[in-house]
mmCIF file of C-alpha atoms in Angstrom:
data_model
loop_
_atom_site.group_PDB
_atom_site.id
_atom_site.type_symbol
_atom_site.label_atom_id
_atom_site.label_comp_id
_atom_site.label_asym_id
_atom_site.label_seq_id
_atom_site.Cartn_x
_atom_site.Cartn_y
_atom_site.Cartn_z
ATOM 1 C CA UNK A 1 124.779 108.807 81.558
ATOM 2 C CA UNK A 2 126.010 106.403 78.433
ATOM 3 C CA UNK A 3 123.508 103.800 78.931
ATOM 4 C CA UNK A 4 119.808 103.940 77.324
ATOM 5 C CA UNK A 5 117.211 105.789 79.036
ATOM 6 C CA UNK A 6 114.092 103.725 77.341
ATOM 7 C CA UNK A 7 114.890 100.416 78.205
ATOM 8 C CA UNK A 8 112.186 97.861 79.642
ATOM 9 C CA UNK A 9 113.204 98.955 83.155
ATOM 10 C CA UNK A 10 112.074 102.520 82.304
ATOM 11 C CA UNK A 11 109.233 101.301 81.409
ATOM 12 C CA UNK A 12 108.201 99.043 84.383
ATOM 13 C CA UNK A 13 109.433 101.374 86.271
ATOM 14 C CA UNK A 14 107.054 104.237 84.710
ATOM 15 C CA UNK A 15 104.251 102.378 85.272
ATOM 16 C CA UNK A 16 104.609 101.371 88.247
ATOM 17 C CA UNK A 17 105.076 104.717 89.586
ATOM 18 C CA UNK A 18 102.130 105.760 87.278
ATOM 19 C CA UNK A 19 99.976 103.044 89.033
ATOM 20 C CA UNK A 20 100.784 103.680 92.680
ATOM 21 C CA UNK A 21 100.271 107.816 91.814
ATOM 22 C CA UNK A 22 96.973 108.036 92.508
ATOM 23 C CA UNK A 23 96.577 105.694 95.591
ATOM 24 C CA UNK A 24 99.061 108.243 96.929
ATOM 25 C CA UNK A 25 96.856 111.039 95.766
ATOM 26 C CA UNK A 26 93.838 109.696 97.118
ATOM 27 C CA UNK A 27 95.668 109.251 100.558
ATOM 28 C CA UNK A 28 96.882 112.919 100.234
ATOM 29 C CA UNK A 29 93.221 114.300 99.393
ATOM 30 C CA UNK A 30 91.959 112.091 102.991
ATOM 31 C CA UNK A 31 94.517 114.058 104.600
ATOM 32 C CA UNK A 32 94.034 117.720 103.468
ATOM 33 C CA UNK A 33 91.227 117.749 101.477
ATOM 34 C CA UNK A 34 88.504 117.532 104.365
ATOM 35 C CA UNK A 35 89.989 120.232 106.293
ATOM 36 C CA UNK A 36 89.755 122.590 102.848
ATOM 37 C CA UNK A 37 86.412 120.945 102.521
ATOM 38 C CA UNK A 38 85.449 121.863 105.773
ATOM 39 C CA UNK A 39 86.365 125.671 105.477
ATOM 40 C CA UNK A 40 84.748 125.731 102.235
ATOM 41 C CA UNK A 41 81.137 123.924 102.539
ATOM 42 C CA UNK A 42 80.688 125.841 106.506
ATOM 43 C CA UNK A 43 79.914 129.357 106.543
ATOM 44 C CA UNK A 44 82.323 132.156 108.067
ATOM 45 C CA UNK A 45 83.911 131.026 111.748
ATOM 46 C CA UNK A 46 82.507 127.861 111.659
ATOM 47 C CA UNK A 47 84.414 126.462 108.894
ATOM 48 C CA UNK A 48 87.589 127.636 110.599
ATOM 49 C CA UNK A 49 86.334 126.367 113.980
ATOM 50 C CA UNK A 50 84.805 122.491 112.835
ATOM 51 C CA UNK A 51 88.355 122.577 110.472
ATOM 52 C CA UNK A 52 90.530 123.681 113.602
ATOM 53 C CA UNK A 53 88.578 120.252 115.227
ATOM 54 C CA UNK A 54 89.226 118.243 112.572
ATOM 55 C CA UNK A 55 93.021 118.825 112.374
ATOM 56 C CA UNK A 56 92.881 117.771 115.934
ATOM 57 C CA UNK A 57 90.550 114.926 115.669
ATOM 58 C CA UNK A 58 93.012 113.626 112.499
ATOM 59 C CA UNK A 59 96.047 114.359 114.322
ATOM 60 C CA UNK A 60 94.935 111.713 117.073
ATOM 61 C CA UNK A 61 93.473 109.540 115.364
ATOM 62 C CA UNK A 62 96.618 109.451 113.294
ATOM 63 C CA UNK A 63 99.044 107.522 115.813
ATOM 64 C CA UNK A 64 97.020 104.458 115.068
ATOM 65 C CA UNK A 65 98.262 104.862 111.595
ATOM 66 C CA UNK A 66 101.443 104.764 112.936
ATOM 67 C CA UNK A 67 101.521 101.140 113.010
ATOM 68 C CA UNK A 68 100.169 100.464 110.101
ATOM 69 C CA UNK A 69 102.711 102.548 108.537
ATOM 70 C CA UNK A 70 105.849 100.767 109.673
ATOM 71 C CA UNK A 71 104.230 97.599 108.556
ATOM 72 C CA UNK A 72 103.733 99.186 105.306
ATOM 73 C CA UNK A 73 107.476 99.872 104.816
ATOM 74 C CA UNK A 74 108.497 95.985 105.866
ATOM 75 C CA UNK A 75 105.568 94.456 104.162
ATOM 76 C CA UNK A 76 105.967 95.912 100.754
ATOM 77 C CA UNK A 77 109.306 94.466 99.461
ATOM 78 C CA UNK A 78 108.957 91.228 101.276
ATOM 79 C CA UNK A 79 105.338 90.700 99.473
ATOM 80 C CA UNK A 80 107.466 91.461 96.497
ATOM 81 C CA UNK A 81 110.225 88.903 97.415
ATOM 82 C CA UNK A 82 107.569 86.557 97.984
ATOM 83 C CA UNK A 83 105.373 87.549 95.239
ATOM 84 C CA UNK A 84 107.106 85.182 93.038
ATOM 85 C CA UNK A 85 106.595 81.748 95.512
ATOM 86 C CA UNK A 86 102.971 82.124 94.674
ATOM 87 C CA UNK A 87 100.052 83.583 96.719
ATOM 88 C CA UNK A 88 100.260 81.138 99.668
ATOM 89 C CA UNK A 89 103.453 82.976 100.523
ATOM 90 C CA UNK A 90 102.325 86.351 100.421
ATOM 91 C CA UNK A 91 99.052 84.553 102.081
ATOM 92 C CA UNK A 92 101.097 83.755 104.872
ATOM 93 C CA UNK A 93 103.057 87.544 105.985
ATOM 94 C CA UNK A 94 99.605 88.943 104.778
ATOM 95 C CA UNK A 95 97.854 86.915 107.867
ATOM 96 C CA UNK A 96 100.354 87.337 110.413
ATOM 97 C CA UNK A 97 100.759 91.283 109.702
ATOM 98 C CA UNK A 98 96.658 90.858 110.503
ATOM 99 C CA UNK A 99 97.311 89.458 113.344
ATOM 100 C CA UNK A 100 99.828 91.557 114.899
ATOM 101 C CA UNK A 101 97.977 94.879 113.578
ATOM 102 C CA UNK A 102 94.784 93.946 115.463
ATOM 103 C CA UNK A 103 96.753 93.349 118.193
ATOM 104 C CA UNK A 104 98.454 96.501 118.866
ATOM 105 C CA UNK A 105 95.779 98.821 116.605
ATOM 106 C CA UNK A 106 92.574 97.618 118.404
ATOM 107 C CA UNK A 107 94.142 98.441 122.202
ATOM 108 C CA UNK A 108 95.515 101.494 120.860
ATOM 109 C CA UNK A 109 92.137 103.084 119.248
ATOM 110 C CA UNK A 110 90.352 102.019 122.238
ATOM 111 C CA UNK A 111 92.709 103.707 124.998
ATOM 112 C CA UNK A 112 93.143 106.464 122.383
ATOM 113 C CA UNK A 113 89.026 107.064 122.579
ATOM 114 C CA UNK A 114 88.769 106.148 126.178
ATOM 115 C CA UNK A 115 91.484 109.252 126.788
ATOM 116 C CA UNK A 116 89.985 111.858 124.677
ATOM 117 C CA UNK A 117 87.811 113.759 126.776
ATOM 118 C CA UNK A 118 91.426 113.856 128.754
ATOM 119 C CA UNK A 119 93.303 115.047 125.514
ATOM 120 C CA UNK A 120 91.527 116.770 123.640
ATOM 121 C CA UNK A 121 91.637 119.772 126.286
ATOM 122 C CA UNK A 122 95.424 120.229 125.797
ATOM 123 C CA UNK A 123 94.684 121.541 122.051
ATOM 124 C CA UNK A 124 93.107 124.358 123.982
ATOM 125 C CA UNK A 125 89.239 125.392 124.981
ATOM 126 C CA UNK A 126 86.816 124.246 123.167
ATOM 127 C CA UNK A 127 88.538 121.161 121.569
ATOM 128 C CA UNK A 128 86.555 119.184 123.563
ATOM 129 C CA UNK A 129 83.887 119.515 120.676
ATOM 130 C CA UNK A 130 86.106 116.976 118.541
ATOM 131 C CA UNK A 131 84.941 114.076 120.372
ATOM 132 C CA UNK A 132 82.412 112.563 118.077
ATOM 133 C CA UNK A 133 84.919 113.123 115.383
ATOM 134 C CA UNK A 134 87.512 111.597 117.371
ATOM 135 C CA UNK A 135 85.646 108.351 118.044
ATOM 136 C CA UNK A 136 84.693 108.131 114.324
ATOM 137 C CA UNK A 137 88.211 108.307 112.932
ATOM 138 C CA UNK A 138 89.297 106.173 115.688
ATOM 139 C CA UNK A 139 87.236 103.592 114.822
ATOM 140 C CA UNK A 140 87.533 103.864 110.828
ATOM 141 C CA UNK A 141 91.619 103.555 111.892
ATOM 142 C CA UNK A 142 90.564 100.409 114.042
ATOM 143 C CA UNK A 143 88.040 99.223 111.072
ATOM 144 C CA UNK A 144 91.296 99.893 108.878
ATOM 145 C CA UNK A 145 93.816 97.261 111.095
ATOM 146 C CA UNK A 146 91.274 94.920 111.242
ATOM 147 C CA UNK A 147 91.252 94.485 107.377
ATOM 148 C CA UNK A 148 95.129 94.382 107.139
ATOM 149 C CA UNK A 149 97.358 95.828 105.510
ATOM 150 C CA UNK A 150 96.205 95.310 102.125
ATOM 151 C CA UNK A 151 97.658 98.222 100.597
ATOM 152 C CA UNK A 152 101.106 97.507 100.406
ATOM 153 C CA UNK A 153 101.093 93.956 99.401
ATOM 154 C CA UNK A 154 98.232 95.144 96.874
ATOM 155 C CA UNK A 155 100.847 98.272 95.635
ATOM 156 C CA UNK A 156 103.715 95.002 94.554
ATOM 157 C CA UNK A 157 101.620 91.939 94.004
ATOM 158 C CA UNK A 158 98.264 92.967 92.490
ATOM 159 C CA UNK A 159 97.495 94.488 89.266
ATOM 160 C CA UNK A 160 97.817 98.217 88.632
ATOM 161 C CA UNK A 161 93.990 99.036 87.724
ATOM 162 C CA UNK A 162 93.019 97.477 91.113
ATOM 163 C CA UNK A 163 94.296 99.989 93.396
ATOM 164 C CA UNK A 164 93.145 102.688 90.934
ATOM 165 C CA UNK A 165 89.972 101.293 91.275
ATOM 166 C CA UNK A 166 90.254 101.054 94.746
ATOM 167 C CA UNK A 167 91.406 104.601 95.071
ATOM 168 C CA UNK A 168 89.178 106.393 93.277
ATOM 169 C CA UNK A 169 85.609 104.405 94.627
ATOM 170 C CA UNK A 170 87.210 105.730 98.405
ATOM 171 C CA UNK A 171 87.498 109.034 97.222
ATOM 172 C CA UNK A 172 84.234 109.579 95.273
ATOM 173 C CA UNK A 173 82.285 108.159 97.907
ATOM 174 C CA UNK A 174 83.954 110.410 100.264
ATOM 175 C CA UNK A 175 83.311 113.195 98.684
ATOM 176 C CA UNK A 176 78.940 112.326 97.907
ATOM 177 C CA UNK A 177 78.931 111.877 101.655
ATOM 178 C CA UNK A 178 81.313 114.874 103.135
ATOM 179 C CA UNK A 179 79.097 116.842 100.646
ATOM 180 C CA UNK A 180 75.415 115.746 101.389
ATOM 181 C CA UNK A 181 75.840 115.775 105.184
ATOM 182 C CA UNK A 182 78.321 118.324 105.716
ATOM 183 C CA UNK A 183 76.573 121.413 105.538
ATOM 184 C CA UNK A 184 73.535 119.802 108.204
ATOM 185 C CA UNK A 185 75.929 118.080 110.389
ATOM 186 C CA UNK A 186 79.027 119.925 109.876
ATOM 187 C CA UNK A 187 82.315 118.036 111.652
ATOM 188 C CA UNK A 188 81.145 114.739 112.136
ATOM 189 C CA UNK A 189 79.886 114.127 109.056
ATOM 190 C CA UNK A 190 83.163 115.323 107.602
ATOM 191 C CA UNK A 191 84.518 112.376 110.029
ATOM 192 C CA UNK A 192 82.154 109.859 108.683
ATOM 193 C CA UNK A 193 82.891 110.516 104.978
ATOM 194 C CA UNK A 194 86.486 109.896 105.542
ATOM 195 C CA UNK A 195 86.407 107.040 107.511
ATOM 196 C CA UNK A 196 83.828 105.464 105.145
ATOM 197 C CA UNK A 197 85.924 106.399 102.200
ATOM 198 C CA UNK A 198 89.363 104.973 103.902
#
């Protein structure tokens, strides 16, 4: 409580946060914001229905995120510890987390999509309908491993505009697809605009 409060790690520390706020806000909006989206551009009980398939769809298609979400929490400060060696070091982690992502993403999607005329039915009747939207999201997630995982190395190594950049292009183009198609082709649309946008 007796030291300064605006020193310089404040302030790297401010804009760091500042920097990585709206990659997190764009990742929140691709989780909620279709669903709203959904409700909103459908008319009466098929917005709640397609948005009630969506949930599901996103739910599913979610465990492949799993993986790339504990390599997010390793990757991050080791990029950062290796951040200062020089790119060929961050090169290096960056290439094998590739690796090991498309390993265990790519069989996972595909058994994931392979099951889902098998799982979607335990959501209840009717969920079947989700299977287009399933297969999309599945294979943006797939799409997704097969890139890397750029995102945390690019959140401690890169410079701050880039993943604003980044951020806001996968939202806005999101949102000129979800909102041209959705109201002709309702859910999977929806499930194309995301996984174009991600």
């Amino acid at each position: 409580l007796s030291g300064p409060l605006y020193d310089g790690m404040f302030a790297a520390t401010l804009k760091a946060g500042l920097a990585v706020l709206p990659t997190n806000i764009a990742l929140r909006l691709f989780g909620d914001g279709p669903a709203i989206a959904l409700n909103a551009i459908l008319p009466g009980a098929s917005g709640a229905i397609a948005t009630s398939l969506y949930i599901v769809a996103r739910k599913i298609s979610s465990i492949v995120q799993l993986v790339r979400t504990a390599f997010a929490y390793v990757l991050a400060p080791l990029a950062s510890a290796l951040s200062t060696g020089g790119k060929e070091k961050v090169s290096s982690i960056y290439g094998f987390s590739t690796r090991i992502l498309i390993a265990l993403a790519l069989p996972m999607a595909a058994v994931l999509g392979a099951m889902g005329p098998a799982i979607l039915p335990v959501f209840g009747p009717g969920a079947e309908n989700a299977l287009v939207a399933l297969w999309i999201m599945l294979g943006a997630r797939a799409f997704e491993a097969l890139c890397g995982a750029a995102a945390p190395i690019q959140q401690v190594v890169s410079a701050h505009r880039q993943q604003l950049v980044g951020s806001v292009t996968g939202v806005s183009v999101a949102c000129v697809i979800g909102g041209y198609f959705t109201p002709q082709y309702g859910l999977n649309a929806m499930a194309w605009a995301v996984g174009i946008g991600l």
